[in-house]
Tab-separated table of C-alpha atoms and ligand atoms in Angstrom:
chain	number	residue	atom	x	y	z
A	15	ALA	CA	-12.026	-18.513	-6.400
A	16	ILE	CA	-10.580	-19.163	-2.981
A	17	THR	CA	-7.382	-21.141	-3.141
A	18	ARG	CA	-5.432	-21.099	0.085
A	19	ASN	CA	-5.041	-19.576	3.476
A	20	PHE	CA	-2.129	-17.470	4.608
A	21	SER	CA	-1.405	-16.542	8.182
A	22	SER	CA	-4.238	-14.027	8.513
A	23	SER	CA	-7.844	-15.008	9.014
A	24	ALA	CA	-9.168	-13.796	5.652
A	25	PRO	CA	-8.657	-16.258	2.786
A	26	GLN	CA	-6.372	-15.246	-0.052
A	27	ILE	CA	-7.867	-15.108	-3.522
A	28	ALA	CA	-6.183	-15.999	-6.799
A	29	ILE	CA	-6.396	-13.132	-9.255
A	30	LYS	CA	-7.956	-14.272	-12.540
A	31	THR	CA	-9.649	-11.120	-13.763
A	32	VAL	CA	-8.033	-7.692	-13.739
A	33	THR	CA	-9.423	-4.304	-14.647
A	34	VAL	CA	-7.109	-1.418	-15.428
A	35	VAL	CA	-8.619	2.073	-15.309
A	36	GLY	CA	-6.676	4.547	-17.464
A	37	GLY	CA	-5.360	3.342	-20.808
A	38	GLY	CA	-2.398	5.685	-21.176
A	39	LEU	CA	1.283	4.869	-21.095
A	40	MET	CA	1.205	2.917	-17.821
A	41	GLY	CA	-2.309	1.450	-17.976
A	42	SER	CA	-1.772	-0.069	-21.415
A	43	GLY	CA	1.478	-1.681	-20.194
A	44	ILE	CA	-0.205	-3.077	-17.075
A	45	ALA	CA	-3.071	-4.504	-19.166
A	46	GLN	CA	-0.516	-6.093	-21.482
A	47	VAL	CA	1.554	-7.847	-18.794
A	48	ALA	CA	-1.570	-9.213	-17.070
A	49	ALA	CA	-2.945	-10.545	-20.383
A	50	GLN	CA	0.435	-12.058	-21.259
A	51	ALA	CA	0.248	-13.970	-17.967
A	52	GLY	CA	-3.103	-15.503	-18.984
A	53	GLN	CA	-5.419	-13.224	-17.028
A	54	ASN	CA	-8.632	-11.735	-18.397
A	55	VAL	CA	-8.322	-7.989	-18.571
A	56	THR	CA	-10.698	-5.074	-19.012
A	57	LEU	CA	-9.088	-1.773	-19.929
A	58	VAL	CA	-11.191	1.317	-19.221
A	59	ASP	CA	-10.537	4.851	-20.433
A	60	LEU	CA	-12.794	7.867	-20.812
A	61	ARG	CA	-12.054	8.384	-24.486
A	62	PRO	CA	-12.474	5.747	-27.248
A	63	GLU	CA	-9.606	7.200	-29.304
A	64	LEU	CA	-7.241	6.619	-26.371
A	65	LEU	CA	-8.401	3.007	-26.174
A	66	ASP	CA	-7.621	2.633	-29.912
A	67	LYS	CA	-4.162	4.041	-29.286
A	68	ALA	CA	-3.656	1.731	-26.295
A	69	GLN	CA	-4.652	-1.319	-28.361
A	70	LYS	CA	-2.181	-0.389	-31.115
A	71	SER	CA	0.633	0.064	-28.648
A	72	ILE	CA	-0.215	-3.207	-26.860
A	73	GLN	CA	-0.180	-5.071	-30.174
A	74	ASN	CA	3.233	-3.610	-31.092
A	75	ASN	CA	4.740	-4.349	-27.702
A	76	LEU	CA	3.300	-7.885	-27.632
A	77	THR	CA	4.945	-8.497	-30.995
A	78	ARG	CA	8.291	-7.316	-29.562
A	79	VAL	CA	7.891	-9.670	-26.599
A	80	GLY	CA	6.667	-12.549	-28.804
A	81	LYS	CA	9.628	-12.200	-31.196
A	82	LYS	CA	11.989	-12.352	-28.244
A	83	MET	CA	10.264	-15.488	-26.895
A	84	TYR	CA	9.818	-17.424	-30.132
A	85	LYS	CA	12.597	-15.995	-32.325
A	86	ASP	CA	11.876	-16.900	-35.967
A	87	ASP	CA	8.800	-19.048	-35.397
A	88	ALA	CA	6.291	-16.637	-36.942
A	89	SER	CA	3.229	-18.771	-36.259
A	90	LYS	CA	4.072	-19.075	-32.555
A	91	VAL	CA	4.633	-15.331	-32.351
A	92	GLU	CA	1.290	-14.699	-34.030
A	93	HIS	CA	-0.464	-17.143	-31.725
A	94	PHE	CA	1.063	-15.536	-28.618
A	95	VAL	CA	0.148	-12.017	-29.768
A	96	ASN	CA	-3.443	-12.890	-30.718
A	97	ASP	CA	-4.017	-14.984	-27.627
A	98	SER	CA	-2.825	-12.252	-25.260
A	99	PHE	CA	-4.476	-9.445	-27.217
A	100	ASN	CA	-7.856	-11.200	-27.245
A	101	ARG	CA	-7.817	-11.437	-23.460
A	102	ILE	CA	-8.093	-7.639	-23.251
A	103	LYS	CA	-11.567	-6.129	-23.532
A	104	VAL	CA	-11.818	-2.360	-23.751
A	105	SER	CA	-14.573	-0.050	-22.569
A	106	THR	CA	-15.331	3.590	-21.853
A	107	GLN	CA	-17.717	2.607	-19.048
A	108	ILE	CA	-16.347	1.866	-15.603
A	109	GLU	CA	-19.415	-0.334	-14.950
A	110	ASP	CA	-18.055	-2.825	-17.523
A	111	GLY	CA	-14.923	-3.295	-15.450
A	112	VAL	CA	-16.101	-3.519	-11.865
A	113	ASN	CA	-16.581	-7.283	-11.818
A	114	ALA	CA	-12.930	-8.139	-11.342
A	115	ASP	CA	-10.699	-9.706	-8.698
A	116	LEU	CA	-8.286	-6.791	-8.908
A	117	ILE	CA	-8.829	-3.223	-10.164
A	118	ILE	CA	-5.745	-1.099	-10.794
A	119	GLU	CA	-6.061	2.647	-11.258
A	120	ALA	CA	-3.612	4.309	-13.670
A	121	ILE	CA	-5.385	7.596	-14.454
A	122	VAL	CA	-4.171	11.191	-14.298
A	123	GLU	CA	-1.952	12.054	-11.284
A	124	LYS	CA	-4.532	14.274	-9.498
A	125	LEU	CA	-5.662	13.557	-5.941
A	126	ASP	CA	-9.307	14.638	-6.254
A	127	VAL	CA	-9.866	12.775	-9.544
A	128	LYS	CA	-8.344	9.602	-8.098
A	129	GLN	CA	-10.395	9.910	-4.871
A	130	GLU	CA	-13.609	10.274	-6.847
A	131	LEU	CA	-12.784	7.181	-8.888
A	132	PHE	CA	-11.940	5.069	-5.828
A	133	ASN	CA	-15.115	6.098	-4.012
A	134	LYS	CA	-17.088	4.978	-7.049
A	135	LEU	CA	-15.169	1.715	-7.424
A	136	ASP	CA	-15.649	0.986	-3.720
A	137	GLN	CA	-19.410	1.259	-4.159
A	138	LEU	CA	-19.697	-0.630	-7.442
A	139	ALA	CA	-17.195	-3.486	-7.093
A	140	PRO	CA	-18.095	-6.822	-5.488
A	141	GLU	CA	-17.094	-7.523	-1.911
A	142	HIS	CA	-13.915	-9.530	-2.683
A	143	THR	CA	-12.413	-7.091	-5.208
A	144	ILE	CA	-9.023	-5.622	-4.322
A	145	LEU	CA	-8.447	-1.995	-5.339
A	146	ALA	CA	-4.973	-0.633	-6.108
A	147	THR	CA	-3.428	2.613	-7.283
A	148	ASN	CA	-0.376	3.017	-9.528
A	149	THR	CA	0.290	6.555	-8.290
A	150	SER	CA	3.952	7.558	-8.436
A	151	SER	CA	3.945	10.347	-5.884
A	152	ILE	CA	0.620	10.863	-4.109
A	153	SER	CA	-0.013	9.270	-0.698
A	154	ILE	CA	-2.048	6.096	-1.156
A	155	ASN	CA	-3.767	6.648	2.207
A	156	GLU	CA	-4.980	10.046	0.978
A	157	ILE	CA	-6.212	8.576	-2.317
A	158	GLY	CA	-8.156	5.863	-0.485
A	159	ALA	CA	-9.345	8.100	2.384
A	160	GLY	CA	-13.014	7.816	1.387
A	161	ILE	CA	-13.252	4.072	0.758
A	162	LYS	CA	-14.681	1.525	3.170
A	163	ARG	CA	-12.649	-1.529	2.102
A	164	LYS	CA	-9.306	-0.263	3.452
A	165	ASP	CA	-8.290	-3.881	4.132
A	166	ARG	CA	-8.581	-4.625	0.403
A	167	TYR	CA	-6.644	-1.613	-0.865
A	168	GLY	CA	-2.988	-0.779	-1.542
A	169	GLY	CA	-0.457	0.576	-4.011
A	170	LEU	CA	0.910	-1.314	-7.011
A	171	HIS	CA	3.600	0.947	-8.437
A	172	PHE	CA	4.913	-0.040	-11.872
A	173	PHE	CA	7.851	1.375	-13.832
A	174	ASN	CA	8.032	2.654	-17.365
A	175	PRO	CA	8.221	0.793	-19.766
A	176	VAL	CA	5.995	-1.658	-17.900
A	177	PRO	CA	6.654	-4.703	-20.138
A	178	VAL	CA	10.426	-4.294	-19.692
A	179	MET	CA	11.010	-3.031	-16.141
A	180	ARG	CA	11.118	-5.996	-13.778
A	181	LEU	CA	10.172	-4.225	-10.561
A	182	LEU	CA	6.820	-3.803	-8.846
A	183	GLU	CA	6.572	-1.809	-5.617
A	184	VAL	CA	3.798	-3.082	-3.362
A	185	ILE	CA	2.721	-0.258	-1.058
A	186	LYS	CA	1.047	-0.977	2.221
A	187	GLY	CA	-1.790	1.351	3.123
A	188	GLU	CA	-2.761	1.882	6.745
A	189	GLY	CA	-5.612	-0.659	6.733
A	190	ILE	CA	-4.290	-3.344	4.365
A	191	SER	CA	-4.882	-6.921	5.542
A	192	ASP	CA	-2.238	-9.583	5.470
A	193	SER	CA	-4.163	-11.579	2.908
A	194	THR	CA	-4.525	-8.587	0.540
A	195	TYR	CA	-0.822	-7.859	0.855
A	196	GLN	CA	0.059	-11.503	0.138
A	197	THR	CA	-2.345	-11.577	-2.808
A	198	MET	CA	-0.694	-8.474	-4.282
A	199	MET	CA	2.789	-9.980	-3.873
A	200	GLU	CA	1.661	-13.266	-5.466
A	201	TRP	CA	-0.027	-11.426	-8.299
A	202	GLY	CA	3.140	-9.424	-8.990
A	203	LYS	CA	5.072	-12.668	-9.223
A	204	SER	CA	2.414	-14.183	-11.510
A	205	ILE	CA	2.975	-11.409	-14.066
A	206	GLY	CA	6.748	-11.893	-13.951
A	207	LYS	CA	7.736	-9.000	-11.695
A	208	THR	CA	10.003	-8.948	-8.668
A	209	CYS	CA	8.137	-7.275	-5.823
A	210	ILE	CA	9.489	-5.095	-3.076
A	211	THR	CA	7.452	-3.643	-0.224
A	212	CYS	CA	7.339	-0.098	1.080
A	213	LYS	CA	5.249	1.869	3.538
A	214	ASP	CA	3.143	4.754	2.269
A	215	THR	CA	5.985	7.290	2.200
A	216	PRO	CA	6.689	10.081	-0.352
A	217	GLY	CA	8.195	8.571	-3.522
A	218	PHE	CA	8.226	5.065	-2.004
A	219	VAL	CA	11.662	3.466	-2.637
A	220	VAL	CA	12.691	4.135	-6.213
A	221	ASN	CA	11.351	7.645	-6.828
A	222	ARG	CA	12.541	8.786	-3.391
A	223	LEU	CA	16.084	7.922	-4.476
A	224	LEU	CA	15.773	8.928	-8.128
A	225	GLY	CA	14.470	12.376	-7.050
A	226	PRO	CA	17.652	13.730	-5.414
A	227	TYR	CA	19.759	12.124	-8.175
A	228	SER	CA	17.791	13.766	-10.947
A	229	ALA	CA	17.535	17.095	-9.056
A	230	GLU	CA	21.290	17.301	-8.507
A	231	ALA	CA	21.932	16.496	-12.186
A	232	LEU	CA	19.694	19.439	-13.131
A	233	ARG	CA	21.463	21.757	-10.680
A	234	MET	CA	24.845	20.627	-11.954
A	235	TYR	CA	23.801	21.547	-15.486
A	236	GLU	CA	22.182	24.803	-14.303
A	237	ARG	CA	25.440	25.810	-12.554
A	238	GLY	CA	27.381	25.035	-15.724
A	239	ASP	CA	29.569	22.394	-14.048
A	240	ALA	CA	29.217	20.063	-17.034
A	241	SER	CA	27.147	19.757	-20.209
A	242	LYS	CA	23.972	17.650	-20.102
A	243	GLU	CA	25.501	15.356	-22.713
A	244	ASP	CA	28.556	14.739	-20.539
A	245	ILE	CA	26.457	14.204	-17.402
A	246	ASP	CA	24.406	11.625	-19.322
A	247	ILE	CA	27.528	9.876	-20.636
A	248	GLY	CA	29.020	9.974	-17.150
A	249	MET	CA	26.111	8.199	-15.490
A	250	LYS	CA	25.761	5.647	-18.289
A	251	LEU	CA	29.417	4.696	-18.508
A	252	GLY	CA	30.498	5.476	-14.956
A	253	GLY	CA	27.282	4.748	-13.057
A	254	GLY	CA	25.964	1.824	-15.076
A	255	TYR	CA	22.542	3.406	-15.717
A	256	PRO	CA	20.797	2.503	-19.013
A	257	MET	CA	19.952	6.192	-19.569
A	258	GLY	CA	21.542	9.373	-18.231
A	259	PRO	CA	19.453	11.681	-15.984
A	260	PHE	CA	18.486	14.062	-18.848
A	261	GLU	CA	17.539	11.222	-21.185
A	262	LEU	CA	15.494	9.698	-18.352
A	263	ALA	CA	13.781	13.024	-17.559
A	264	ASP	CA	12.799	13.373	-21.237
A	265	TYR	CA	11.601	9.763	-21.249
A	266	THR	CA	9.531	10.067	-18.042
A	267	GLY	CA	8.279	13.594	-18.813
A	268	LEU	CA	9.506	16.838	-17.250
A	269	ASP	CA	6.032	17.611	-15.895
A	270	THR	CA	5.999	14.269	-14.061
A	271	ASN	CA	9.480	14.979	-12.700
A	272	LYS	CA	8.480	18.445	-11.513
A	273	PHE	CA	5.307	17.156	-9.846
A	274	ALA	CA	7.111	14.313	-8.060
A	275	LEU	CA	9.793	16.669	-6.710
A	276	GLN	CA	7.106	19.128	-5.577
A	277	VAL	CA	5.167	16.450	-3.668
A	278	MET	CA	8.305	15.084	-2.009
A	279	TYR	CA	9.379	18.615	-1.031
A	280	GLU	CA	5.969	19.427	0.478
A	281	LYS	CA	5.851	16.176	2.429
A	282	THR	CA	9.462	15.953	3.633
A	283	GLU	CA	10.722	19.582	3.544
A	284	ASN	CA	14.058	18.068	2.574
A	285	PRO	CA	15.946	20.773	0.568
A	286	VAL	CA	17.204	18.160	-1.931
A	287	PHE	CA	13.677	18.246	-3.412
A	288	LYS	CA	13.497	22.085	-3.651
A	289	PRO	CA	11.978	23.441	-6.873
A	290	ILE	CA	14.468	23.817	-9.722
A	291	PRO	CA	14.056	27.030	-11.775
A	292	LEU	CA	15.320	25.412	-14.996
A	293	LEU	CA	12.797	22.565	-14.707
A	294	ASN	CA	9.930	24.952	-13.938
A	295	ARG	CA	10.855	27.128	-16.919
A	296	MET	CA	10.985	24.203	-19.339
A	297	VAL	CA	7.626	22.843	-18.143
A	298	ALA	CA	6.071	26.334	-18.539
A	299	GLU	CA	7.418	26.436	-22.118
A	300	GLY	CA	5.790	23.059	-22.854
A	301	LYS	CA	9.135	21.286	-23.275
A	302	LEU	CA	8.042	18.110	-21.537
A	303	GLY	CA	10.356	15.610	-23.209
A	304	ILE	CA	9.732	12.876	-25.794
A	305	LYS	CA	5.931	13.258	-25.654
A	306	THR	CA	6.047	16.893	-26.853
A	307	GLY	CA	8.977	16.388	-29.240
A	308	GLU	CA	11.406	18.426	-27.120
A	309	GLY	CA	12.821	18.370	-23.608
A	310	PHE	CA	16.530	18.484	-22.876
A	311	TYR	CA	16.935	16.959	-26.336
A	312	LYS	CA	14.928	17.251	-29.579
A	313	TYR	CA	12.926	14.283	-30.910
A	314	LYS	CA	11.641	15.335	-34.338
B	21	LIG	N1	7.546	-2.954	-24.631
B	21	LIG	C1	8.166	-4.127	-24.810
B	21	LIG	N2	9.506	-4.211	-24.984
B	21	LIG	C2	10.212	-3.061	-25.026
B	21	LIG	C3	9.602	-1.792	-24.844
B	21	LIG	C4	8.217	-1.777	-24.646
B	21	LIG	N3	7.557	-0.626	-24.450
B	21	LIG	N4	10.587	-0.838	-24.896
B	21	LIG	C5	11.757	-1.482	-25.100
B	21	LIG	N5	11.530	-2.817	-25.164
B	21	LIG	C6	12.536	-3.874	-25.287
B	21	LIG	C7	13.174	-3.902	-26.635
B	21	LIG	O1	12.467	-4.739	-27.515
B	21	LIG	C8	14.567	-4.440	-26.326
B	21	LIG	O2	14.541	-5.847	-26.220
B	21	LIG	P1	15.865	-6.722	-26.562
B	21	LIG	O3	16.971	-6.168	-25.721
B	21	LIG	O4	15.500	-8.108	-26.193
B	21	LIG	O5	16.067	-6.524	-28.012
B	21	LIG	C9	14.878	-3.897	-24.940
B	21	LIG	O6	13.605	-3.575	-24.362
B	21	LIG	C10	15.746	-2.679	-25.006
B	21	LIG	O7	15.108	-1.712	-25.845
B	21	LIG	P2	15.852	-0.830	-26.936
B	21	LIG	O8	16.990	-1.585	-27.554
B	21	LIG	O9	14.817	-0.237	-27.835
B	21	LIG	O10	16.417	0.420	-26.153
B	21	LIG	P3	17.327	0.492	-24.890
B	21	LIG	O11	18.323	-0.592	-24.849
B	21	LIG	O12	17.765	1.900	-24.871
B	21	LIG	O13	16.316	0.242	-23.675
B	21	LIG	C11	14.886	1.065	-21.993
B	21	LIG	C12	15.191	1.035	-23.479
B	21	LIG	C13	14.388	-0.319	-21.554
B	21	LIG	C14	13.780	2.080	-21.810
B	21	LIG	C15	16.184	1.419	-21.185
B	21	LIG	O14	16.787	2.546	-21.741
B	21	LIG	C16	15.915	1.681	-19.727
B	21	LIG	O15	15.806	0.764	-18.918
B	21	LIG	N6	15.861	2.992	-19.348
B	21	LIG	C17	15.594	3.410	-17.970
B	21	LIG	C18	14.124	3.351	-17.713
B	21	LIG	C19	13.805	3.686	-16.302
B	21	LIG	O16	14.637	4.010	-15.458
B	21	LIG	N7	12.497	3.598	-15.984
B	21	LIG	C20	11.997	3.940	-14.680
B	21	LIG	C21	11.556	5.368	-14.686
B	21	LIG	S1	10.886	5.832	-13.133
B	21	LIG	C22	9.296	5.252	-13.191
B	21	LIG	O17	8.804	4.719	-14.136
B	21	LIG	C23	8.503	5.444	-11.964
B	21	LIG	C24	7.672	6.651	-11.914
B	21	LIG	O18	6.813	6.671	-11.022
B	21	LIG	C25	7.872	7.832	-12.794
B	22	LIG	P1	-1.257	8.992	-19.188
B	22	LIG	O1	-1.617	10.421	-19.267
B	22	LIG	O2	-0.451	8.370	-20.276
B	22	LIG	O3	-2.607	8.124	-19.040
B	22	LIG	C1	-3.656	8.434	-18.191
B	22	LIG	C2	-4.938	7.948	-18.863
B	22	LIG	O4	-6.014	7.996	-17.920
B	22	LIG	C3	-5.379	8.783	-20.064
B	22	LIG	O5	-5.533	7.931	-21.174
B	22	LIG	C4	-6.714	9.407	-19.617
B	22	LIG	O6	-7.663	9.524	-20.664
B	22	LIG	C5	-7.186	8.408	-18.588
B	22	LIG	N1	-8.103	8.956	-17.583
B	22	LIG	C6	-8.018	10.134	-16.916
B	22	LIG	N2	-9.039	10.239	-16.027
B	22	LIG	C7	-9.764	9.083	-16.135
B	22	LIG	C8	-10.923	8.572	-15.474
B	22	LIG	N3	-11.526	9.263	-14.527
B	22	LIG	N4	-11.380	7.342	-15.849
B	22	LIG	C9	-10.775	6.622	-16.799
B	22	LIG	N5	-9.654	7.055	-17.451
B	22	LIG	C10	-9.174	8.263	-17.129
B	22	LIG	O7	-0.536	8.807	-17.759
B	22	LIG	P2	0.481	7.672	-17.288
B	22	LIG	O8	1.875	8.134	-17.514
B	22	LIG	O9	0.035	6.363	-17.828
B	22	LIG	O10	0.260	7.723	-15.700
B	22	LIG	C11	-0.866	7.139	-15.076
B	22	LIG	C12	-0.586	6.972	-13.595
B	22	LIG	O11	0.583	6.162	-13.422
B	22	LIG	C13	-0.317	8.267	-12.830
B	22	LIG	O12	-0.835	8.161	-11.543
B	22	LIG	C14	1.214	8.312	-12.775
B	22	LIG	O13	1.707	9.033	-11.682
B	22	LIG	C15	1.532	6.841	-12.616
B	22	LIG	N6	2.885	6.435	-13.044
B	22	LIG	C16	3.459	6.991	-14.152
B	22	LIG	C17	4.745	6.589	-14.547
B	22	LIG	C18	5.402	7.171	-15.762
B	22	LIG	O14	6.624	7.021	-15.921
B	22	LIG	N7	4.668	7.804	-16.664
B	22	LIG	C19	5.411	5.599	-13.817
B	22	LIG	C20	4.777	5.016	-12.701
B	22	LIG	C21	3.511	5.455	-12.320
């Protein structure tokens, strides 16, 4: 549906239907916040068991949100949860999700796999559909290199946990039109996020700044300057962060951390992003953080 014109020539569309491809940690959160805001959502993943897992986690997190909104009113909570949950259809077939106003990709962080998906989406989706990637460290221009609709493409970078973190980074690709950019900003607001804008640069705003912070914390610990526990306490009580750098690394995943640093180092050659032997060793040993039961701390 066409609602209003912004400064550019192309009309801006109101997003009513959203498809999220990839039903993991981020994709399930994105599906949840869109459904909570009254939008119809299709969540696509390759494996049915991952869709089951996503649905369970969405139901739990909706209940958390509902309890916060409606306190002790159990029937209102139940109504909110069911209403939002029922707006999310799930499928293992991408074809079931292409008829949407906005398609957000939240699959594995691999350039070639993302490119293949976008090329397919570009062919299958209707003319007006906007395509977006939630990549945390890959260049969005590289991901979208093969698509034709470069004016209807950009980055929508969410933060973990999606239902709680209030920020959305809107990343401008080289061909993005004014109306697509405005639609993305409006959509972010419609799901309750505060949007900031960044060019397609390594790490965008938040990861570009979190990278050197987290890398220096690791080096500090590696050098034996302070214990990881004390560094964490220091940044929580002295820096005002909700988690210390080691707790955050375990939460985000050490593999994700390593990959993000690697990409930023390759693209910027800034020595602050240089590989960190301790991080590489832990990733090689499979100590990836909360998801494997052990990272800098143990979780079993
Ligand atoms: N869904 C819904 N609500 C959730 C939730 C979820 N998945 N996880 C936590 N919450 C809610 C809780 O219900 C709770 O609500 P109330 O305060 O109203 O009771 C609130 O969030 C706080 O949760 P907890 O009490 O369980 O725990 P906490 O106080 O330790 O907070 C946290 C948890 C929100 C994760 C907080 O520690 C935090 O903000 N940590 C930093 C996270 C961060 O920096 N994320 C960004 C990482 S970088 C990134 O994501 C980008 C990338 O590309 C890698
Ligand atoms: P995840 O591993 O939890 O989920 C990825 C999901 O995508 C899996 O369920 C997998 O089955 C599915 N998948 C893989 N290839 C697919 C395909 N071709 N079609 C459909 N589904 C497919 O990963 P995640 O942590 O949710 O990350 C997803 C994306 O979000 C990545 O690009 C990551 O960089 C980005 N991101 C992650 C975080 C974070 O903190 N984890 C934060 C911001 C952005």
